[in-house]
Coordinates of C-alpha atoms in Angstrom, one line a residue:
M278 CA 115.4 51.5 147.5
R279 CA 118.2 49.0 147.4
R280 CA 117.8 48.1 151.0
L281 CA 114.1 47.3 150.5
L282 CA 114.9 45.0 147.6
V283 CA 117.5 43.1 149.7
L284 CA 115.1 42.8 152.6
G285 CA 112.4 41.4 150.3
L286 CA 114.8 38.7 149.0
V287 CA 115.7 37.7 152.5
V288 CA 112.1 37.3 153.6
A289 CA 111.3 35.3 150.5
G290 CA 114.2 32.9 151.1
C291 CA 113.2 32.3 154.8
S292 CA 109.6 31.5 154.1
E293 CA 108.6 27.8 154.2
P294 CA 107.9 26.1 150.9
Q295 CA 104.3 25.4 150.3
S296 CA 103.4 21.7 150.1
E297 CA 102.2 20.5 146.7
E298 CA 98.6 19.3 147.1
P299 CA 97.2 16.9 144.5
S300 CA 94.6 18.3 142.2
A301 CA 91.0 17.6 143.0
G302 CA 90.6 15.5 139.8
A303 CA 93.7 13.3 140.5
S304 CA 93.3 9.9 142.2
A305 CA 95.8 7.3 143.3
P306 CA 96.0 4.3 140.9
D307 CA 93.9 1.3 141.9
P308 CA 95.7 -2.0 142.4
M309 CA 95.2 -4.5 139.7
D310 CA 92.1 -6.5 140.5
E311 CA 92.5 -10.2 140.7
P312 CA 90.4 -12.3 138.3
A313 CA 87.1 -13.5 139.5
S314 CA 86.8 -17.1 140.6
L315 CA 84.2 -19.8 141.2
S316 CA 84.2 -21.8 144.4
T317 CA 82.2 -24.4 146.2
E318 CA 82.4 -25.7 149.7
A319 CA 81.5 -29.1 151.3
R320 CA 81.7 -30.5 154.8
E321 CA 81.4 -34.0 156.1
G322 CA 82.0 -34.5 159.9
P323 CA 85.5 -33.2 160.8
V324 CA 86.6 -32.6 157.2
Y325 CA 86.0 -29.4 155.3
A326 CA 86.8 -29.0 151.5
T327 CA 86.9 -26.0 149.2
V328 CA 87.2 -26.1 145.4
T329 CA 88.2 -22.9 143.6
L330 CA 88.5 -22.2 139.9
T331 CA 90.2 -19.1 138.4
P332 CA 89.3 -17.4 136.2
A333 CA 85.5 -17.6 136.3
E334 CA 85.0 -16.5 132.7
P335 CA 88.0 -17.9 130.7
R336 CA 88.6 -17.8 127.0
L337 CA 89.7 -20.8 125.0
G338 CA 93.4 -21.2 125.5
D339 CA 93.5 -19.5 129.0
P340 CA 95.0 -21.7 131.7
L341 CA 92.5 -22.8 134.4
N342 CA 93.8 -22.8 137.9
L343 CA 91.9 -25.4 140.0
T344 CA 92.6 -25.7 143.7
L345 CA 91.2 -28.3 146.1
L346 CA 91.8 -27.3 149.7
V347 CA 91.0 -29.8 152.6
T348 CA 91.2 -29.2 156.3
A349 CA 90.8 -31.9 158.9
E350 CA 90.8 -32.0 162.7
T351 CA 93.5 -33.7 164.6
G352 CA 93.1 -37.5 164.6
V353 CA 91.6 -37.6 161.1
T354 CA 93.5 -39.2 158.3
V355 CA 92.7 -37.8 154.8
D356 CA 93.2 -39.5 151.5
M357 CA 93.1 -36.9 148.6
P358 CA 91.9 -37.8 145.1
A359 CA 94.3 -39.6 142.8
F360 CA 96.2 -37.5 140.3
G361 CA 93.8 -36.4 137.5
D362 CA 90.8 -38.3 139.0
A363 CA 87.6 -37.2 137.2
L364 CA 89.5 -34.5 135.2
G365 CA 90.1 -36.6 132.1
R366 CA 88.3 -34.1 129.8
F367 CA 90.9 -31.4 130.6
A368 CA 94.6 -31.4 129.7
I369 CA 96.7 -31.2 132.9
I370 CA 99.6 -28.8 132.4
D371 CA 100.8 -28.6 136.0
F372 CA 100.1 -30.3 139.3
A373 CA 101.3 -29.3 142.8
P374 CA 100.2 -31.2 145.9
R375 CA 100.9 -29.9 149.4
E376 CA 100.3 -31.1 153.0
E377 CA 101.0 -29.4 156.3
V378 CA 100.3 -30.0 159.9
T379 CA 98.6 -27.2 161.9
D380 CA 97.9 -26.7 165.6
D381 CA 94.4 -28.1 165.4
G382 CA 94.8 -30.7 162.6
S383 CA 96.0 -30.9 159.0
R384 CA 95.7 -28.9 155.8
L385 CA 96.1 -30.5 152.4
S386 CA 95.8 -29.0 148.9
Q387 CA 96.0 -30.0 145.3
R388 CA 96.6 -27.3 142.7
Y389 CA 96.0 -28.0 139.0
T390 CA 96.7 -26.0 135.9
L391 CA 94.2 -27.2 133.3
Q392 CA 93.5 -26.5 129.6
A393 CA 89.9 -26.7 128.4
P394 CA 89.5 -28.9 125.3
M395 CA 86.9 -26.6 123.6
S396 CA 84.8 -23.6 124.0
G397 CA 81.3 -23.7 125.4
R398 CA 79.8 -25.0 128.6
Q399 CA 82.3 -27.0 130.7
R400 CA 82.3 -28.3 134.3
I401 CA 84.6 -29.4 137.0
P402 CA 83.2 -32.8 138.2
R403 CA 82.6 -33.7 141.8
L404 CA 85.8 -34.6 143.6
R405 CA 86.0 -37.4 146.1
V406 CA 87.9 -37.1 149.4
E407 CA 88.1 -40.2 151.6
F408 CA 89.0 -40.0 155.3
L409 CA 89.3 -42.1 158.5
D410 CA 88.1 -40.5 161.8
E411 CA 90.2 -42.0 164.6
R412 CA 89.6 -39.3 167.2
D413 CA 87.7 -41.7 169.5
P414 CA 89.9 -44.8 170.2
T415 CA 86.9 -46.6 171.7
V416 CA 85.0 -46.6 168.3
D417 CA 85.9 -48.8 165.4
A418 CA 86.6 -46.2 162.7
K419 CA 85.4 -46.9 159.2
P420 CA 86.3 -45.1 156.0
R421 CA 84.1 -42.3 155.0
E422 CA 84.0 -40.0 152.0
L423 CA 83.2 -36.4 151.2
L424 CA 81.9 -35.3 147.7
T425 CA 82.3 -31.7 146.5
D426 CA 79.7 -30.1 144.2
E427 CA 80.3 -29.6 140.5
L428 CA 81.5 -26.3 139.2
G429 CA 79.9 -25.2 135.9
F430 CA 81.4 -22.5 133.7
V431 CA 81.5 -21.3 130.1
V432 CA 84.7 -21.1 128.0
A433 CA 84.4 -18.2 125.6
S434 CA 85.5 -18.6 122.0
V435 CA 88.5 -16.7 120.7
L436 CA 86.7 -15.8 117.5
P437 CA 84.8 -12.4 117.4
A438 CA 81.1 -12.8 117.9
D439 CA 80.3 -11.1 114.5
Q440 CA 82.8 -13.2 112.5
P441 CA 81.2 -15.7 110.1
L442 CA 82.4 -19.3 110.5
D443 CA 81.8 -20.3 106.9
E444 CA 84.4 -18.1 105.3
L445 CA 86.8 -20.2 103.1
R446 CA 90.3 -19.3 102.2
P447 CA 91.1 -18.8 98.5
A448 CA 92.4 -21.8 96.6
R449 CA 96.1 -22.1 96.4
A450 CA 98.0 -22.0 93.2
A451 CA 98.6 -25.2 91.3
L452 CA 101.7 -27.1 92.2
A453 CA 104.5 -27.4 89.6
E454 CA 104.7 -30.9 88.0
L455 CA 107.6 -33.0 89.1
E456 CA 110.2 -33.7 86.5
G457 CA 110.9 -37.3 85.5
P458 CA 114.6 -37.4 86.3
W459 CA 113.9 -36.2 89.9
L460 CA 111.5 -39.0 90.4
E461 CA 113.8 -41.5 89.0
R462 CA 116.6 -40.4 91.4
N463 CA 114.4 -40.2 94.5
W464 CA 111.8 -43.0 94.2
P465 CA 113.5 -45.3 96.8
W466 CA 113.2 -42.5 99.4
L467 CA 109.6 -41.9 98.5
A468 CA 108.8 -45.6 98.8
A469 CA 110.6 -45.8 102.2
G470 CA 108.7 -42.7 103.4
L471 CA 105.4 -44.1 102.3
A472 CA 106.1 -47.5 104.0
A473 CA 107.0 -45.6 107.2
L474 CA 103.8 -43.6 107.1
I475 CA 101.7 -46.7 106.7
A476 CA 103.5 -48.3 109.6
V477 CA 102.9 -45.3 111.8
A478 CA 99.2 -45.1 110.8
A479 CA 98.8 -48.8 111.7
G480 CA 100.5 -48.3 115.0
V481 CA 98.2 -45.4 115.8
V482 CA 95.1 -47.5 115.0
V483 CA 96.3 -50.3 117.3
W484 CA 97.1 -47.8 120.1
L485 CA 93.7 -46.2 119.8
R486 CA 91.9 -49.5 119.9
R487 CA 93.8 -50.6 123.0
A488 CA 93.2 -47.2 124.6
E489 CA 89.5 -47.5 124.0
E490 CA 89.5 -51.0 125.5
R491 CA 91.3 -49.8 128.6
A492 CA 88.9 -46.9 128.9
R493 CA 86.0 -49.3 128.8
V494 CA 87.4 -51.6 131.5
T495 CA 88.4 -48.6 133.7
A496 CA 84.9 -47.0 133.5
F497 CA 83.2 -50.3 134.2
D498 CA 85.6 -51.1 137.0
R499 CA 85.2 -47.8 138.7
A500 CA 81.4 -47.8 138.5
L501 CA 81.1 -51.3 139.8
A502 CA 83.4 -50.5 142.7
R503 CA 81.2 -47.5 143.7
L504 CA 78.1 -49.7 143.5
D505 CA 79.8 -52.3 145.8
R506 CA 80.7 -49.6 148.3
L507 CA 77.1 -48.3 148.2
E508 CA 75.7 -51.8 148.8
R509 CA 78.0 -52.4 151.8
R510 CA 76.7 -49.2 153.4
G511 CA 73.3 -50.8 153.5
L512 CA 69.9 -49.8 152.2
P513 CA 68.9 -46.2 153.0
T514 CA 66.3 -45.2 155.6
G515 CA 64.9 -41.8 156.8
D516 CA 66.8 -38.7 155.8
A517 CA 69.6 -40.8 154.1
V518 CA 67.3 -41.9 151.3
D519 CA 67.8 -38.8 149.1
A520 CA 71.6 -38.8 149.4
W521 CA 71.7 -42.6 148.7
Y522 CA 69.7 -42.2 145.4
V523 CA 71.8 -39.2 144.4
E524 CA 74.9 -41.3 144.8
L525 CA 73.3 -44.2 142.9
S526 CA 72.2 -42.0 140.0
D527 CA 75.5 -40.2 139.9
T528 CA 77.4 -43.5 139.6
V529 CA 75.4 -44.5 136.5
R530 CA 75.7 -41.1 134.9
R531 CA 79.4 -40.8 135.4
Y532 CA 79.9 -44.3 134.0
I533 CA 77.9 -43.3 130.9
E534 CA 79.9 -40.1 130.4
E535 CA 83.2 -42.0 130.6
R536 CA 82.1 -45.1 128.6
F537 CA 80.1 -43.5 125.8
A538 CA 81.4 -39.9 125.8
L539 CA 78.1 -38.3 126.7
R540 CA 77.7 -35.1 128.7
A541 CA 75.4 -36.9 131.1
P542 CA 75.8 -34.9 134.4
E543 CA 75.0 -31.5 132.7
L544 CA 71.7 -32.6 131.3
T545 CA 68.2 -33.2 132.7
T546 CA 66.8 -36.7 132.6
E547 CA 64.8 -35.9 129.5
E548 CA 67.7 -34.2 127.7
F549 CA 70.0 -37.0 128.6
L550 CA 67.7 -39.7 127.3
V551 CA 67.4 -37.9 124.0
E552 CA 71.2 -37.6 123.8
A553 CA 71.6 -41.3 124.7
G554 CA 69.3 -42.2 121.9
R555 CA 71.8 -40.9 119.4
S556 CA 74.5 -43.2 120.6
A557 CA 74.9 -46.3 118.4
D558 CA 76.5 -48.2 121.4
L559 CA 73.3 -48.1 123.5
T560 CA 70.6 -50.5 122.3
V561 CA 66.9 -49.9 122.7
A562 CA 66.8 -52.3 125.6
H563 CA 69.6 -50.4 127.3
R564 CA 67.8 -47.1 126.8
D565 CA 64.5 -48.5 128.2
L566 CA 66.3 -49.9 131.2
L567 CA 68.1 -46.6 131.7
S568 CA 64.8 -44.6 131.4
E569 CA 63.1 -46.7 134.0
F570 CA 66.1 -46.4 136.4
L571 CA 66.4 -42.6 136.1
A572 CA 62.7 -42.2 136.5
T573 CA 62.9 -44.1 139.8
C574 CA 65.8 -41.9 141.0
D575 CA 64.0 -38.7 140.0
R576 CA 60.9 -39.7 141.8
V577 CA 62.9 -40.0 145.0
K578 CA 65.0 -36.8 144.5
F579 CA 62.3 -34.4 143.3
A580 CA 58.9 -35.9 144.3
R581 CA 59.9 -36.7 147.9
Y582 CA 58.9 -40.3 147.4
S583 CA 60.0 -42.6 150.2
P584 CA 60.8 -46.1 148.7
G585 CA 60.9 -49.3 150.7
D586 CA 63.8 -51.6 151.1
D587 CA 62.7 -53.9 148.2
E588 CA 62.5 -50.9 145.8
S589 CA 65.9 -49.6 146.9
R590 CA 67.4 -53.1 146.5
E591 CA 65.8 -53.4 143.0
A592 CA 67.1 -50.0 141.9
L593 CA 70.6 -51.1 142.9
E594 CA 70.3 -54.3 141.0
V595 CA 68.9 -52.4 137.9
A596 CA 72.0 -50.2 138.0
R597 CA 74.3 -53.2 138.3
R598 CA 72.5 -55.0 135.4
F599 CA 72.8 -51.9 133.2
L600 CA 76.5 -51.7 133.8
E601 CA 77.1 -55.4 133.0
E602 CA 74.9 -55.4 129.9
S603 CA 76.2 -52.1 128.4
A604 CA 79.9 -52.8 129.1
A605 CA 80.2 -54.8 125.8
L606 CA 83.6 -56.3 126.9
P607 CA 85.1 -59.5 125.4
G608 CA 84.7 -62.6 127.6
E609 CA 88.3 -62.6 128.9
A610 CA 88.3 -58.8 129.7
R611 CA 84.9 -59.1 131.4
A612 CA 86.2 -62.1 133.5
A613 CA 89.3 -60.1 134.5
V614 CA 87.1 -57.1 135.6
A615 CA 84.9 -59.4 137.6
A616 CA 87.9 -61.0 139.3
R617 CA 89.4 -57.6 140.2
S618 CA 86.0 -56.4 141.5
Q619 CA 85.6 -59.5 143.6
F620 CA 89.1 -59.1 145.0
A621 CA 88.5 -55.4 145.9
T622 CA 85.2 -56.4 147.6
Q623 CA 86.8 -59.1 149.7
T624 CA 89.7 -56.7 150.6
A625 CA 87.2 -54.0 151.8
L626 CA 85.2 -56.6 153.8
V627 CA 88.4 -57.8 155.6
A628 CA 89.4 -54.1 156.3
E629 CA 86.0 -53.5 157.9

């Protein structure tokens, strides 16, 4: 009996341990999914651009990661957008540009970390990339540009959907009255603090007025320069008519958005005209001129209407007249803008 017990222990010790198999219900943990993103692509000749926004469904307060990636073939010089160009509605938290040379060309990128100003529908405007194609030395290269598409998205509110917005906090308790001796001892400090507060408020008012004036000049100057570039490219013909009118309409809409703080690019023509009618800065004559101009552009873009050279030239002049009449700049500021625009035009003609 004892020998059988010893033999059994030896056999059990020599047997191979069984491998532990996972249970049928157990599964390996999935890696963390990356947040969904929005992207758009654009190509113009030898230049290819991709715009990516992460996350696709942010909440108010979430950082927005925007990346503009541009690749170009060898012999093509690329000029990326200036820092913060067309991103004025967002607060820029971080910015990281990068450029590298590859075997078949170059690769450039701009990475922004943005903060949305409010919840609701937002958009990343069209970004402009300028380039010079010098691959063929026998051809006189001229500057060209690539425009990306807009990226629309919605910023969710941090408030719960079922929380009422009209709840008021209870009134605070009444403040204790200040004693006479304390006021007598500290009235010089109170007077000095009040004077400092008034001085700060006056400085803020002056700064805001100057900032508004600079924004007016900048919006007018940018829009006028775009119209000058469009005019130098010549009147459109054939398949180029639609793109030419899209660029013309976009120039006026972006000017209105920057100058009068209207959400112009996100609205249809009818919705935009209704929104513009609420602005005290736009007169009835301005709105009528704008309505006629947008109707002309829509007829080309959506009704497949083919305008003649005279109509295209008149549309360009109407856009220029709207900019000049709605700028509402003082005489000296308007003269300075006109001088800068004339200088930029002469410089571009010499370069060409």
